[in-house]
Amino acid sequence: MIRLKTVLILAIALGSAGAWARQPEAPDLIVQAVKLSPPYPKPASKVQIVATVQNVGTRPTNDTFVVEFKANRVQIAVFFLSDLAPGQSADVTAEWDGTAGETILRVAVDPFRRISELDETNNIFHKIINVTAREFTGADLVTNGLQAQPESVRALVKNIGTGPALPPIPVGLYVDGELVQTVIVEQELSSGAEIVVSVPWGREAGEKVLRVKADPLGEIPETDESNNAWSDYFEFAPTPNACAQIVSLEFALGSLPLLEEMTSLPKDELLFGFIPAIRRQMERDYEGVNVRFYLRQPMGVFSRILFSPENRLPILGLAPLDYGNFRKNDTGYVFIGSFHANRGLRLAPPPLLAILIAKVASHELGHMLGLEHNPNGGIMNAQAEINPYLVQNEKFRPEDLEYLKRILPMECSGR
Ligand SMILES: [Ca+2]
Ligand SMILES: [Ca+2]
Ligand SMILES: [Ca+2]
Ligand SMILES: [Zn+2]
């Protein structure tokens, strides 16, 4: 027995010494570029999308792999490639019927992980496409910073292109992922010109993600459609009073690639659009209850909803029951891995997926505040954490909401 153990340990030691001595050798696939033909497509035109795939690793791929094209989450083409030598690249061309407005194109190489690579995180390329009847003039609109005023949000919109941006130029304000206001700039912005745009907005209390985007619906063709937005976190008064329950919404690192795969959104849209939209839905569910939600880590004592990459199917969420909310620092879970592994949930369009995730999170928070499952249904329906479609349009039942308002009153006098 003892001798066998010794031999095993030796073998492990030798194996790891060998691995240390060598540099890792493997292929590394990337999508190097994506080009359109015609470069500025008009509505109803056939668009050719050319993706250049390259092996930037140190070994040939030695196996077949897939290049997958998706337009707004819908698969439009799949190609099989094989045997790319180190440094070698290949073009693949997908045909696409351009739909008017803005489309997020996602090209992924080896999405099903057939090839073991030096870097698995650089295989996805997002390109934002505007299909519009308006002529390309050399414009490239960007938003450079934003400021919250008492009655408005001010943003600096600039044309960094080589030609003019012609009016009308729409500028949209998103609050926690929701387009709440659009203003129209009625003047031409010549190359290099900038303008301060004031978007009216009645301020809301609490942490908010504000995002201002030039040409939000993709009506103006530009050299770069991915640099049009500027996003920032703000916290508006009043600060939470002593009766408030602070709740931190935390997305574990491993949950983000799963959300990316489900939504096909670029990171920027995921962080400043999709995830804040989950918070917005939870705020609506808890309207009139003294709960404050944070996406950045809050100060002081707080409870957490951890959005984890775990797959615990059929369970989508889990939380301790704390009747009376005596503990103000509980942790509840929403299993993004379970959402990802459930086909019916994985394929939900992003706005609906945000609502479904939020409903499970609101349900778990309900437990953390002392609510049990409610046989009358609503958000505390026992099935909510297995099938959130059942509660996608549900609120808390009146008796549940009454309880929540009683333990977390908005007014804090006498305490
Ligand atoms: Ca790679
Ligand atoms: Ca632009
Ligand atoms: Ca545009
Ligand atoms: Zn439950």
Coordinates of C-alpha atoms and ligand atoms in Angstrom, one line a residue:
M1 CA 0.0 0.0 0.0
I2 CA 2.6 2.5 1.1
R3 CA 4.9 1.7 -1.8
L4 CA 2.1 2.2 -4.3
K5 CA 1.3 5.6 -2.8
T6 CA 4.9 6.7 -3.1
V7 CA 5.0 5.7 -6.8
L8 CA 1.8 7.7 -7.5
I9 CA 3.1 10.8 -5.8
L10 CA 6.3 10.5 -7.8
A11 CA 4.5 10.2 -11.1
I12 CA 2.4 13.3 -10.3
A13 CA 5.5 15.3 -9.4
L14 CA 7.2 14.2 -12.6
G15 CA 4.2 15.0 -14.7
S16 CA 3.9 18.5 -13.3
A17 CA 7.6 19.2 -13.6
G18 CA 7.3 18.3 -17.3
A19 CA 4.4 20.7 -17.8
W20 CA 6.3 23.5 -16.0
A21 CA 9.3 23.1 -18.3
R22 CA 7.3 23.5 -21.5
Q23 CA 5.5 26.6 -22.9
P24 CA 1.9 25.7 -23.7
E25 CA 1.5 24.8 -27.4
A26 CA -2.0 25.0 -28.9
P27 CA -4.0 26.6 -31.7
D28 CA -5.8 29.9 -30.9
L29 CA -8.7 30.8 -33.2
I30 CA -9.9 34.4 -33.5
V31 CA -12.3 36.3 -35.7
Q32 CA -9.9 38.9 -37.0
A33 CA -12.3 41.1 -39.0
V34 CA -15.9 41.3 -40.2
K35 CA -16.7 43.3 -43.4
L36 CA -19.9 44.0 -45.2
S37 CA -20.7 44.2 -48.9
P38 CA -22.2 46.7 -49.6
P39 CA -20.5 48.4 -46.7
Y40 CA -23.6 50.6 -46.0
P41 CA -26.6 48.5 -46.9
K42 CA -30.0 49.8 -47.7
P43 CA -33.3 48.2 -46.5
A44 CA -34.2 45.0 -48.4
S45 CA -30.8 44.7 -49.9
K46 CA -28.8 41.4 -49.9
V47 CA -25.8 41.8 -47.6
Q48 CA -22.7 39.7 -47.8
I49 CA -20.9 39.4 -44.5
V50 CA -17.3 38.3 -44.8
A51 CA -15.6 37.1 -41.6
T52 CA -11.9 36.5 -41.5
V53 CA -10.9 33.7 -39.2
Q54 CA -7.3 33.3 -38.1
N55 CA -5.3 30.8 -36.1
V56 CA -3.0 33.0 -34.0
G57 CA -1.7 30.1 -31.9
T58 CA 1.3 27.9 -32.2
R59 CA -0.2 24.6 -33.4
P60 CA -2.5 23.7 -36.3
T61 CA -6.2 23.1 -35.4
N62 CA -6.2 19.5 -36.6
D63 CA -9.9 19.2 -36.4
T64 CA -13.1 20.5 -37.9
F65 CA -14.6 23.6 -36.2
V66 CA -17.6 25.8 -36.8
V67 CA -18.0 29.5 -37.6
E68 CA -21.4 30.7 -36.6
F69 CA -23.2 33.9 -37.6
K70 CA -26.0 35.3 -35.6
A71 CA -28.1 38.5 -36.3
N72 CA -29.9 39.7 -33.2
R73 CA -29.6 36.3 -31.7
V74 CA -30.9 34.4 -34.7
Q75 CA -28.5 32.0 -36.4
I76 CA -28.1 33.1 -40.0
A77 CA -25.3 30.8 -41.1
V78 CA -22.9 28.1 -40.0
F79 CA -19.7 27.1 -41.7
F80 CA -17.4 24.2 -41.1
L81 CA -13.6 24.8 -41.4
S82 CA -10.7 22.4 -40.8
D83 CA -7.0 22.5 -40.4
L84 CA -5.8 26.1 -40.0
A85 CA -2.0 26.2 -39.7
P86 CA -0.5 28.7 -37.2
G87 CA -0.7 32.2 -38.8
Q88 CA -3.1 31.0 -41.5
S89 CA -6.5 32.7 -42.0
A90 CA -9.6 31.9 -44.0
D91 CA -12.6 34.0 -45.2
V92 CA -16.2 32.8 -44.8
T93 CA -19.1 34.6 -46.3
A94 CA -22.7 34.6 -45.0
E95 CA -25.6 36.0 -47.0
W96 CA -28.1 38.2 -45.0
D97 CA -31.3 39.9 -45.9
G98 CA -30.7 43.3 -44.3
T99 CA -33.5 44.4 -42.0
A100 CA -34.0 48.1 -41.4
G101 CA -32.6 49.6 -38.2
E102 CA -29.9 48.4 -35.9
T103 CA -28.8 44.8 -35.8
I104 CA -26.2 43.2 -33.6
L105 CA -24.2 40.7 -35.6
R106 CA -22.3 38.1 -33.7
V107 CA -19.6 35.9 -35.3
A108 CA -18.3 33.1 -33.2
V109 CA -15.5 30.7 -34.1
D110 CA -15.6 27.3 -32.5
P111 CA -18.6 28.1 -30.4
F112 CA -19.1 24.4 -29.5
R113 CA -15.5 24.2 -28.1
R114 CA -14.2 21.4 -30.3
I115 CA -10.7 22.9 -30.4
S116 CA -8.6 23.3 -27.2
E117 CA -7.0 26.7 -27.5
L118 CA -4.5 29.0 -25.9
D119 CA -7.2 31.5 -25.3
E120 CA -10.9 30.7 -25.3
T121 CA -12.1 34.2 -24.5
N122 CA -11.3 35.8 -27.9
N123 CA -13.5 33.8 -30.2
I124 CA -16.5 36.2 -30.5
F125 CA -16.7 39.2 -32.7
H126 CA -19.6 41.7 -32.4
K127 CA -20.4 44.1 -35.2
I128 CA -23.3 46.6 -35.0
I129 CA -24.9 47.1 -38.4
N130 CA -27.2 49.9 -39.4
V131 CA -29.5 49.2 -42.4
T132 CA -31.0 52.5 -43.4
A133 CA -32.3 54.4 -46.5
R134 CA -30.1 57.4 -45.6
E135 CA -26.9 57.9 -47.6
F136 CA -23.5 57.4 -46.0
T137 CA -21.8 60.8 -45.6
G138 CA -18.7 59.9 -43.7
A139 CA -20.3 60.5 -40.3
D140 CA -19.2 58.8 -37.1
L141 CA -21.2 59.9 -34.1
V142 CA -19.9 59.3 -30.6
T143 CA -21.1 60.3 -27.1
N144 CA -18.3 61.7 -24.9
G145 CA -19.5 61.9 -21.3
L146 CA -22.7 62.7 -19.6
Q147 CA -23.9 64.7 -16.7
A148 CA -27.1 64.4 -14.6
Q149 CA -28.9 67.7 -14.0
P150 CA -31.9 68.1 -11.7
E151 CA -34.4 68.0 -14.7
S152 CA -32.3 66.5 -17.5
V153 CA -29.3 64.6 -18.6
R154 CA -26.7 66.5 -20.6
A155 CA -24.4 64.6 -23.0
L156 CA -21.7 65.7 -25.4
V157 CA -22.3 64.3 -28.8
K158 CA -19.5 64.6 -31.4
N159 CA -19.0 63.7 -35.0
I160 CA -15.5 62.2 -35.3
G161 CA -16.0 61.1 -38.9
T162 CA -14.5 62.5 -42.1
G163 CA -17.8 63.8 -43.4
P164 CA -20.9 65.7 -42.0
A165 CA -23.7 64.1 -39.9
L166 CA -26.9 65.4 -41.4
P167 CA -30.0 66.2 -39.4
P168 CA -32.3 64.9 -38.0
I169 CA -29.9 63.3 -35.5
P170 CA -31.7 61.4 -32.8
V171 CA -30.1 61.0 -29.3
G172 CA -31.6 58.5 -26.9
L173 CA -31.5 58.3 -23.1
Y174 CA -31.7 54.9 -21.5
V175 CA -32.3 54.5 -17.7
D176 CA -31.4 51.0 -16.4
G177 CA -31.6 49.6 -19.9
E178 CA -34.9 51.2 -20.9
L179 CA -35.2 53.9 -23.6
V180 CA -37.1 56.6 -21.8
Q181 CA -36.5 59.7 -24.0
T182 CA -35.3 60.6 -27.4
V183 CA -34.4 64.2 -28.5
I184 CA -33.7 65.2 -32.1
V185 CA -30.7 67.4 -33.0
E186 CA -31.9 69.5 -35.9
Q187 CA -28.6 70.9 -37.0
E188 CA -25.8 69.5 -39.1
L189 CA -22.7 68.3 -37.3
S190 CA -19.7 68.8 -39.6
S191 CA -16.6 66.7 -39.3
G192 CA -15.1 67.4 -35.8
A193 CA -18.1 69.3 -34.5
E194 CA -19.7 68.6 -31.2
I195 CA -22.9 69.6 -29.4
V196 CA -24.2 69.4 -25.8
V197 CA -27.5 67.7 -25.9
S198 CA -29.9 68.1 -23.0
V199 CA -32.4 65.2 -22.6
P200 CA -35.3 66.0 -20.2
W201 CA -35.6 63.5 -17.4
G202 CA -37.4 63.6 -14.1
R203 CA -34.8 62.1 -11.7
E204 CA -35.6 58.9 -9.8
A205 CA -34.2 58.0 -6.4
G206 CA -31.4 55.4 -6.0
E207 CA -28.6 54.0 -8.1
K208 CA -29.3 54.2 -11.8
V209 CA -27.3 53.4 -14.9
L210 CA -27.7 56.2 -17.4
R211 CA -26.8 55.6 -21.0
V212 CA -26.9 58.2 -23.8
K213 CA -26.7 56.9 -27.3
A214 CA -26.5 58.8 -30.6
D215 CA -28.6 57.4 -33.3
P216 CA -30.2 54.7 -31.0
L217 CA -32.3 53.1 -33.7
G218 CA -29.7 52.9 -36.4
E219 CA -31.0 55.4 -38.9
I220 CA -27.7 57.1 -39.7
P221 CA -25.0 55.0 -41.5
E222 CA -21.6 55.5 -39.9
T223 CA -18.1 54.2 -40.2
D224 CA -18.3 52.8 -36.6
E225 CA -21.7 52.0 -35.0
S226 CA -20.3 50.6 -31.8
N227 CA -19.0 53.8 -30.3
N228 CA -22.2 55.8 -30.1
A229 CA -23.1 55.3 -26.4
W230 CA -21.7 56.5 -23.1
S231 CA -22.8 54.9 -19.8
D232 CA -22.3 55.7 -16.2
Y233 CA -23.6 54.8 -12.7
F234 CA -25.3 57.6 -10.7
E235 CA -26.8 57.6 -7.2
F236 CA -29.6 60.0 -6.7
A237 CA -31.0 61.4 -3.4
P238 CA -32.5 60.7 -1.0
T239 CA -30.0 58.2 0.4
P240 CA -31.7 55.1 2.0
N241 CA -33.1 55.7 5.5
A242 CA -32.5 53.5 8.5
C243 CA -35.6 51.3 7.7
A244 CA -34.4 50.4 4.2
Q245 CA -33.1 47.0 3.2
I246 CA -30.1 47.4 1.0
V247 CA -29.7 44.7 -1.6
S248 CA -26.6 44.1 -3.7
L249 CA -27.2 42.4 -7.1
E250 CA -23.9 40.6 -7.8
F251 CA -23.1 38.9 -11.1
A252 CA -20.3 36.3 -10.6
L253 CA -17.7 36.5 -13.3
G254 CA -18.6 33.1 -14.8
S255 CA -22.2 34.2 -15.2
L256 CA -21.3 36.9 -17.8
P257 CA -20.2 34.5 -20.7
L258 CA -23.4 32.5 -20.1
L259 CA -25.5 35.7 -20.4
E260 CA -23.5 36.8 -23.4
E261 CA -24.3 33.4 -25.1
M262 CA -28.0 33.7 -24.3
T263 CA -28.4 37.3 -25.4
S264 CA -25.7 37.6 -28.1
L265 CA -25.2 41.1 -26.7
P266 CA -21.8 42.8 -26.7
K267 CA -20.3 43.3 -23.2
D268 CA -21.1 47.0 -23.1
E269 CA -24.9 46.3 -23.8
L270 CA -24.9 43.5 -21.4
L271 CA -23.4 45.5 -18.5
F272 CA -25.2 48.8 -19.1
G273 CA -28.4 47.6 -20.7
F274 CA -29.4 44.0 -20.0
I275 CA -28.2 43.7 -16.3
P276 CA -29.7 47.1 -15.3
A277 CA -33.0 46.1 -16.9
I278 CA -33.1 43.2 -14.3
R279 CA -32.7 45.7 -11.5
R280 CA -35.5 47.9 -13.1
Q281 CA -37.9 45.0 -13.1
M282 CA -37.1 44.2 -9.5
E283 CA -37.7 47.8 -8.5
R284 CA -41.1 47.6 -10.1
D285 CA -41.9 44.4 -8.2
Y286 CA -40.9 46.0 -5.0
E287 CA -42.6 49.4 -5.6
G288 CA -43.7 50.9 -2.3
V289 CA -41.4 48.7 -0.3
N290 CA -38.3 50.2 1.3
V291 CA -35.7 48.2 -0.7
R292 CA -32.7 49.8 -2.5
F293 CA -31.0 47.8 -5.2
Y294 CA -27.3 48.2 -6.1
L295 CA -25.2 46.9 -9.0
R296 CA -22.0 48.3 -7.5
Q297 CA -21.2 47.2 -4.0
P298 CA -23.1 49.3 -1.5
M299 CA -21.9 50.7 1.8
G300 CA -22.8 49.3 5.2
V301 CA -24.9 46.2 5.9
F302 CA -26.6 44.6 2.9
S303 CA -28.1 41.4 1.6
R304 CA -26.9 39.9 -1.6
I305 CA -28.5 38.2 -4.6
L306 CA -25.7 36.3 -6.2
F307 CA -26.2 35.5 -9.9
S308 CA -24.0 32.5 -10.2
P309 CA -22.9 30.4 -13.2
E310 CA -24.1 27.2 -11.4
N311 CA -26.5 24.8 -13.1
R312 CA -28.9 23.4 -10.5
L313 CA -31.7 22.4 -12.8
P314 CA -34.6 22.2 -12.3
I315 CA -34.0 24.8 -9.6
L316 CA -33.3 28.4 -10.8
G317 CA -32.9 30.1 -7.5
L318 CA -32.5 29.5 -3.8
A319 CA -32.7 31.6 -0.7
P320 CA -33.0 31.3 3.1
L321 CA -36.4 32.0 4.7
D322 CA -36.0 34.9 7.2
Y323 CA -39.4 35.5 8.7
G324 CA -39.6 39.1 10.0
N325 CA -36.3 40.0 8.1
F326 CA -34.2 39.9 11.3
R327 CA -31.0 39.3 9.3
K328 CA -30.2 42.2 7.0
N329 CA -27.2 40.4 5.4
D330 CA -28.6 37.2 3.9
T331 CA -27.4 35.8 0.6
G332 CA -29.8 34.4 -2.0
Y333 CA -28.9 32.8 -5.3
V334 CA -30.1 32.9 -8.9
F335 CA -28.5 30.2 -11.0
I336 CA -27.7 31.6 -14.4
G337 CA -26.2 28.2 -15.3
S338 CA -29.7 26.7 -14.8
F339 CA -31.2 29.3 -17.1
H340 CA -28.5 28.6 -19.7
A341 CA -29.1 24.8 -19.5
N342 CA -32.9 25.2 -19.9
R343 CA -33.7 25.5 -23.6
G344 CA -37.0 27.3 -23.1
L345 CA -35.3 29.9 -21.0
R346 CA -32.0 30.1 -23.0
L347 CA -33.9 31.0 -26.2
A348 CA -36.1 33.8 -24.6
P349 CA -35.5 37.2 -26.3
P350 CA -33.3 39.4 -24.1
P351 CA -36.0 41.8 -22.8
L352 CA -38.1 38.8 -21.7
L353 CA -35.1 36.9 -20.3
A354 CA -34.3 40.0 -18.2
I355 CA -37.8 39.9 -16.8
L356 CA -37.7 36.1 -16.1
I357 CA -34.4 36.4 -14.3
A358 CA -35.7 39.4 -12.3
K359 CA -38.9 37.4 -11.3
V360 CA -36.8 34.6 -9.9
A361 CA -34.6 37.2 -8.1
S362 CA -37.6 39.0 -6.7
H363 CA -39.0 35.6 -5.5
E364 CA -35.7 34.7 -3.7
L365 CA -35.6 38.2 -2.1
G366 CA -39.1 37.6 -0.9
H367 CA -37.9 34.5 1.0
M368 CA -35.0 36.6 2.5
L369 CA -37.5 39.1 3.7
G370 CA -39.7 36.5 5.2
L371 CA -42.3 35.4 2.6
E372 CA -43.1 31.8 2.1
H373 CA -44.6 30.3 -1.0
N374 CA -48.1 31.6 -1.5
P375 CA -50.8 29.1 -2.7
N376 CA -52.7 32.0 -4.2
G377 CA -49.7 32.5 -6.6
G378 CA -48.1 35.8 -7.6
I379 CA -44.3 36.2 -7.4
M380 CA -44.2 33.8 -4.4
N381 CA -45.8 31.0 -6.5
A382 CA -43.9 27.8 -5.6
Q383 CA -43.3 27.1 -9.3
A384 CA -41.7 30.5 -9.9
E385 CA -38.2 29.2 -9.3
I386 CA -38.7 26.3 -11.7
N387 CA -40.8 27.9 -14.4
P388 CA -40.7 31.7 -14.3
Y389 CA -42.9 32.0 -17.4
L390 CA -45.8 31.3 -15.0
V391 CA -45.1 34.5 -13.1
Q392 CA -43.6 36.7 -15.9
N393 CA -46.6 39.1 -15.6
E394 CA -47.3 38.6 -11.9
K395 CA -46.8 41.0 -9.0
F396 CA -46.7 40.1 -5.3
R397 CA -50.1 39.0 -4.1
P398 CA -51.8 41.9 -2.0
E399 CA -51.2 40.0 1.3
D400 CA -47.5 39.5 0.4
L401 CA -47.1 43.1 -0.6
E402 CA -48.8 44.3 2.6
Y403 CA -46.4 42.2 4.7
L404 CA -43.4 43.6 2.8
K405 CA -44.6 47.2 3.3
R406 CA -45.2 46.6 7.0
I407 CA -41.6 45.3 7.7
L408 CA -40.0 47.7 5.3
P409 CA -42.0 51.0 5.5
M410 CA -40.8 53.9 3.3
E411 CA -41.2 56.4 6.2
C412 CA -38.9 55.7 9.1
S413 CA -40.3 58.0 11.9
G414 CA -40.3 56.7 15.5
R415 CA -37.4 54.3 14.9
Ligands
CA1 CA -9.3 31.7 -29.3
CA2 CA -20.4 56.0 -34.4
CA3 CA -25.6 54.8 -36.8
ZN4 ZN -39.3 29.7 -3.4

